[in-house]
Amino acid sequence: MTWEELEYLCHNCHNCRLGEARHNVVIGVGDRKSRILFVGEGPGYYEDMQGEPFVGAAGQLLDKMLASIGLDRSKVYIANIVKCRPPNNRDPLPDEQEACIKYLRVQFKLIRPEIIVCLGRIAAKAIIAPDFRITRDRGVWHNKKGIDIIATYHPSALLRDESKKRDAWEDFKAIRDKLKEKENEKGQNDEQ
Ligand code: URA
């Protein structure tokens, strides 16, 4: 599938109830050839109005965290588990996630990232393991089909509880190091 086909399908999607009330489908933003993909939960009010992920308060914090490891939203790709806003910012329901995750899988195939970062519990449960517990299991690398995957706190959780920021900073340093490590591996392979 091409990006154009994916966009067409998403813009016309009514596979779950979230499609009924949306202002915009929020497909994703950033570099479609990025080595790293960040996945959140689902659009909030501002994202729904603007059609772009992470543009509200949580997004501003995410931008700062990306900057702290030398990245910005134009150099990474950012998407969500569901592409339409759940009412009153509730968690996306299991059937809504199931209806939408196939579009994210297409994005995985098109982008072919080396690293996936799950932002928060909903993304980690959907991508890493259904029994994932964010406080217990964040900051640990997993490998699936050759892709390195890690979960960290959702930026909204950090806005609610500042004491989580220290762990999140450790996770972001681990992400920076993993990117470097992979770059070095690639450099060595290119030399051989
Ligand atoms: N929270 C998310 O999980 N995703 C967004 O795009 C915005 C806020």
mmCIF file of C-alpha atoms and ligand atoms in Angstrom:
data_model
loop_
_atom_site.group_PDB
_atom_site.id
_atom_site.type_symbol
_atom_site.label_atom_id
_atom_site.label_comp_id
_atom_site.label_asym_id
_atom_site.label_seq_id
_atom_site.Cartn_x
_atom_site.Cartn_y
_atom_site.Cartn_z
ATOM 1 C CA MET A 1 0.000 0.000 0.000
ATOM 2 C CA THR A 2 1.195 3.547 -0.691
ATOM 3 C CA TRP A 3 0.921 6.578 1.599
ATOM 4 C CA GLU A 4 -1.719 8.006 -0.721
ATOM 5 C CA GLU A 5 -3.817 4.840 -0.452
ATOM 6 C CA LEU A 6 -3.431 4.807 3.328
ATOM 7 C CA GLU A 7 -4.511 8.449 3.550
ATOM 8 C CA TYR A 8 -7.539 7.793 1.364
ATOM 9 C CA LEU A 9 -8.607 4.849 3.536
ATOM 10 C CA CYS A 10 -8.129 6.770 6.792
ATOM 11 C CA HIS A 11 -9.974 9.861 5.600
ATOM 12 C CA ASN A 12 -12.942 7.716 4.587
ATOM 13 C CA CYS A 13 -12.824 5.330 7.535
ATOM 14 C CA HIS A 14 -15.961 4.636 9.559
ATOM 15 C CA ASN A 15 -14.884 1.279 10.965
ATOM 16 C CA CYS A 16 -15.581 2.388 14.533
ATOM 17 C CA ARG A 17 -17.676 4.969 16.392
ATOM 18 C CA LEU A 18 -14.757 7.410 16.701
ATOM 19 C CA GLY A 19 -15.134 8.222 13.024
ATOM 20 C CA GLU A 20 -18.567 9.761 13.601
ATOM 21 C CA ALA A 21 -17.519 12.758 15.689
ATOM 22 C CA ARG A 22 -14.045 13.561 14.385
ATOM 23 C CA HIS A 23 -13.049 16.886 12.876
ATOM 24 C CA ASN A 24 -9.864 15.424 11.429
ATOM 25 C CA VAL A 25 -8.248 12.025 11.099
ATOM 26 C CA VAL A 26 -4.817 12.309 12.698
ATOM 27 C CA ILE A 27 -2.604 10.047 10.629
ATOM 28 C CA GLY A 28 0.871 11.092 11.716
ATOM 29 C CA VAL A 29 3.594 13.671 11.289
ATOM 30 C CA GLY A 30 7.291 13.783 10.536
ATOM 31 C CA ASP A 31 9.853 12.068 8.369
ATOM 32 C CA ARG A 32 8.368 9.068 6.577
ATOM 33 C CA LYS A 33 11.879 7.662 6.248
ATOM 34 C CA SER A 34 12.759 8.164 9.908
ATOM 35 C CA ARG A 35 14.705 5.482 11.761
ATOM 36 C CA ILE A 36 12.528 6.067 14.811
ATOM 37 C CA LEU A 37 8.768 6.017 15.300
ATOM 38 C CA PHE A 38 6.948 7.361 18.374
ATOM 39 C CA VAL A 39 3.461 6.013 19.066
ATOM 40 C CA GLY A 40 0.978 7.670 21.424
ATOM 41 C CA GLU A 41 -2.533 6.794 22.361
ATOM 42 C CA GLY A 42 -4.953 8.864 20.330
ATOM 43 C CA PRO A 43 -5.700 12.462 19.368
ATOM 44 C CA GLY A 44 -6.971 14.920 21.956
ATOM 45 C CA TYR A 45 -8.946 18.128 21.366
ATOM 46 C CA TYR A 46 -6.184 20.147 19.660
ATOM 47 C CA GLU A 47 -4.966 17.209 17.604
ATOM 48 C CA ASP A 48 -8.519 16.577 16.369
ATOM 49 C CA MET A 49 -8.902 20.253 15.437
ATOM 50 C CA GLN A 50 -5.528 20.509 13.702
ATOM 51 C CA GLY A 51 -5.118 17.024 12.242
ATOM 52 C CA GLU A 52 -1.630 16.639 13.727
ATOM 53 C CA PRO A 53 -0.511 14.435 16.647
ATOM 54 C CA PHE A 54 0.860 15.879 19.876
ATOM 55 C CA VAL A 55 0.193 19.586 19.332
ATOM 56 C CA GLY A 56 -1.331 20.290 22.780
ATOM 57 C CA ALA A 57 0.402 20.572 26.156
ATOM 58 C CA ALA A 58 1.649 16.958 26.054
ATOM 59 C CA GLY A 59 3.021 17.613 22.579
ATOM 60 C CA GLN A 60 4.954 20.648 23.751
ATOM 61 C CA LEU A 61 6.586 18.515 26.421
ATOM 62 C CA LEU A 62 7.305 15.784 23.875
ATOM 63 C CA ASP A 63 8.997 18.388 21.646
ATOM 64 C CA LYS A 64 11.206 19.443 24.580
ATOM 65 C CA MET A 65 12.132 15.843 25.341
ATOM 66 C CA LEU A 66 12.964 15.198 21.701
ATOM 67 C CA ALA A 67 15.114 18.341 21.661
ATOM 68 C CA SER A 68 16.963 17.122 24.752
ATOM 69 C CA ILE A 69 18.292 14.187 22.715
ATOM 70 C CA GLY A 70 18.947 16.201 19.576
ATOM 71 C CA LEU A 71 15.739 15.320 17.710
ATOM 72 C CA ASP A 72 12.702 17.228 16.551
ATOM 73 C CA ARG A 73 9.321 16.287 15.113
ATOM 74 C CA SER A 74 10.493 16.812 11.538
ATOM 75 C CA LYS A 75 13.256 14.202 11.981
ATOM 76 C CA VAL A 76 11.152 11.472 13.653
ATOM 77 C CA TYR A 77 7.724 10.084 12.817
ATOM 78 C CA ILE A 78 4.901 10.419 15.354
ATOM 79 C CA ALA A 79 1.616 8.496 15.218
ATOM 80 C CA ASN A 80 -1.036 7.101 17.560
ATOM 81 C CA ILE A 81 -2.771 3.789 18.219
ATOM 82 C CA VAL A 82 -6.106 5.320 17.147
ATOM 83 C CA LYS A 83 -6.393 8.038 14.531
ATOM 84 C CA CYS A 84 -9.630 9.682 15.692
ATOM 85 C CA ARG A 85 -10.286 11.423 18.995
ATOM 86 C CA PRO A 86 -12.025 9.409 21.722
ATOM 87 C CA PRO A 87 -14.787 11.529 23.337
ATOM 88 C CA ASN A 88 -13.721 13.451 26.465
ATOM 89 C CA ASN A 89 -10.198 12.059 25.996
ATOM 90 C CA ARG A 90 -11.170 8.673 27.383
ATOM 91 C CA ASP A 91 -8.950 5.673 26.636
ATOM 92 C CA PRO A 92 -9.613 4.169 23.222
ATOM 93 C CA LEU A 93 -11.717 1.019 23.700
ATOM 94 C CA PRO A 94 -10.337 -2.391 22.663
ATOM 95 C CA ASP A 95 -12.627 -2.644 19.605
ATOM 96 C CA GLU A 96 -11.613 0.884 18.510
ATOM 97 C CA GLN A 97 -7.934 -0.022 18.828
ATOM 98 C CA GLU A 98 -8.497 -3.219 16.907
ATOM 99 C CA ALA A 99 -10.316 -1.386 14.114
ATOM 100 C CA CYS A 100 -7.495 1.154 13.767
ATOM 101 C CA ILE A 101 -4.241 -0.677 14.406
ATOM 102 C CA LYS A 102 -4.177 -2.110 10.902
ATOM 103 C CA TYR A 103 -3.443 1.415 9.630
ATOM 104 C CA LEU A 104 -0.528 1.709 12.048
ATOM 105 C CA ARG A 105 0.777 -1.638 10.767
ATOM 106 C CA VAL A 106 0.743 -0.209 7.246
ATOM 107 C CA GLN A 107 2.729 2.756 8.584
ATOM 108 C CA PHE A 108 5.266 0.334 10.154
ATOM 109 C CA LYS A 109 5.709 -1.280 6.720
ATOM 110 C CA LEU A 110 6.029 2.021 4.865
ATOM 111 C CA ILE A 111 8.410 3.679 7.348
ATOM 112 C CA ARG A 112 10.404 0.546 8.289
ATOM 113 C CA PRO A 113 11.738 2.127 11.521
ATOM 114 C CA GLU A 114 14.658 0.592 13.406
ATOM 115 C CA ILE A 115 13.249 1.796 16.734
ATOM 116 C CA ILE A 116 9.695 2.178 18.053
ATOM 117 C CA VAL A 117 8.986 4.189 21.202
ATOM 118 C CA CYS A 118 5.630 3.527 22.870
ATOM 119 C CA LEU A 119 4.415 6.619 24.691
ATOM 120 C CA GLY A 120 2.386 5.312 27.607
ATOM 121 C CA ARG A 121 0.430 2.280 28.647
ATOM 122 C CA ILE A 122 -2.075 2.075 25.785
ATOM 123 C CA ALA A 123 0.617 1.989 23.085
ATOM 124 C CA ALA A 124 2.814 -0.390 25.090
ATOM 125 C CA LYS A 125 -0.044 -2.840 25.640
ATOM 126 C CA ALA A 126 -0.994 -2.786 21.969
ATOM 127 C CA ILE A 127 2.568 -3.050 20.610
ATOM 128 C CA ILE A 128 4.650 -4.887 23.241
ATOM 129 C CA ALA A 129 2.380 -7.086 25.371
ATOM 130 C CA PRO A 130 -1.245 -7.007 26.589
ATOM 131 C CA ASP A 131 -0.130 -7.385 30.220
ATOM 132 C CA PHE A 132 2.378 -4.512 30.010
ATOM 133 C CA ARG A 133 2.534 -2.350 33.154
ATOM 134 C CA ILE A 134 4.117 1.015 32.477
ATOM 135 C CA THR A 135 5.598 1.650 35.942
ATOM 136 C CA ARG A 136 7.050 -1.853 36.110
ATOM 137 C CA ASP A 137 8.052 -2.437 32.496
ATOM 138 C CA ARG A 138 9.088 0.936 31.019
ATOM 139 C CA GLY A 139 12.678 1.479 29.944
ATOM 140 C CA VAL A 140 13.275 -2.139 28.882
ATOM 141 C CA TRP A 141 14.197 -2.952 25.279
ATOM 142 C CA HIS A 142 12.249 -5.574 23.358
ATOM 143 C CA ASN A 143 12.969 -6.848 19.882
ATOM 144 C CA LYS A 144 10.216 -7.847 17.487
ATOM 145 C CA LYS A 145 10.939 -8.745 13.869
ATOM 146 C CA GLY A 146 14.282 -6.938 14.099
ATOM 147 C CA ILE A 147 12.783 -3.702 15.462
ATOM 148 C CA ASP A 148 13.971 -2.447 18.861
ATOM 149 C CA ILE A 149 10.995 -1.350 20.939
ATOM 150 C CA ILE A 150 10.865 0.513 24.245
ATOM 151 C CA ALA A 151 8.083 2.129 26.263
ATOM 152 C CA THR A 152 8.231 5.215 28.400
ATOM 153 C CA TYR A 153 5.706 7.352 30.229
ATOM 154 C CA HIS A 154 3.143 9.266 28.198
ATOM 155 C CA PRO A 155 3.992 12.999 28.296
ATOM 156 C CA SER A 156 0.537 13.680 29.835
ATOM 157 C CA ALA A 157 1.500 11.421 32.754
ATOM 158 C CA LEU A 158 4.643 13.515 33.227
ATOM 159 C CA LEU A 159 2.560 16.689 33.290
ATOM 160 C CA ARG A 160 0.360 15.158 36.008
ATOM 161 C CA ASP A 161 3.246 13.764 38.053
ATOM 162 C CA GLU A 162 6.595 15.542 37.842
ATOM 163 C CA SER A 163 8.308 12.799 39.863
ATOM 164 C CA LYS A 164 8.128 10.518 36.794
ATOM 165 C CA LYS A 165 10.327 12.874 34.768
ATOM 166 C CA ARG A 166 13.582 11.432 36.073
ATOM 167 C CA ASP A 167 12.740 7.937 34.775
ATOM 168 C CA ALA A 168 11.485 9.370 31.483
ATOM 169 C CA TRP A 169 14.800 11.204 31.071
ATOM 170 C CA GLU A 170 16.649 7.889 31.604
ATOM 171 C CA ASP A 171 14.463 6.323 28.908
ATOM 172 C CA PHE A 172 15.176 9.141 26.475
ATOM 173 C CA LYS A 173 18.922 8.789 27.102
ATOM 174 C CA ALA A 174 18.597 5.051 26.387
ATOM 175 C CA ILE A 175 16.819 5.920 23.120
ATOM 176 C CA ARG A 176 19.596 8.368 22.160
ATOM 177 C CA ASP A 177 22.225 5.693 22.941
ATOM 178 C CA LYS A 178 20.382 3.031 20.951
ATOM 179 C CA LEU A 179 20.219 5.332 17.921
ATOM 180 C CA LYS A 180 23.978 5.972 18.221
ATOM 181 C CA GLU A 181 24.733 2.273 18.681
ATOM 182 C CA LYS A 182 22.769 1.431 15.535
ATOM 183 C CA GLU A 183 24.487 4.185 13.589
ATOM 184 C CA ASN A 184 27.899 2.809 14.630
ATOM 185 C CA GLU A 185 26.867 -0.747 13.676
ATOM 186 C CA LYS A 186 25.788 0.529 10.285
ATOM 187 C CA GLY A 187 29.060 2.408 9.842
ATOM 188 C CA GLN A 188 31.031 -0.766 10.574
ATOM 189 C CA ASN A 189 28.938 -2.830 8.149
ATOM 190 C CA ASP A 190 29.391 -0.202 5.444
ATOM 191 C CA GLU A 191 33.159 -0.398 5.896
ATOM 192 C CA GLN A 192 33.261 -4.189 5.489
HETATM 193 N N1 URA B 1 -1.925 12.226 23.394
HETATM 194 C C1 URA B 1 -1.689 11.210 22.547
HETATM 195 O O1 URA B 1 -1.562 10.069 22.949
HETATM 196 N N2 URA B 1 -1.580 11.486 21.258
HETATM 197 C C2 URA B 1 -1.699 12.708 20.758
HETATM 198 O O2 URA B 1 -1.581 12.864 19.545
HETATM 199 C C3 URA B 1 -1.934 13.764 21.652
HETATM 200 C C4 URA B 1 -2.038 13.498 22.974
#
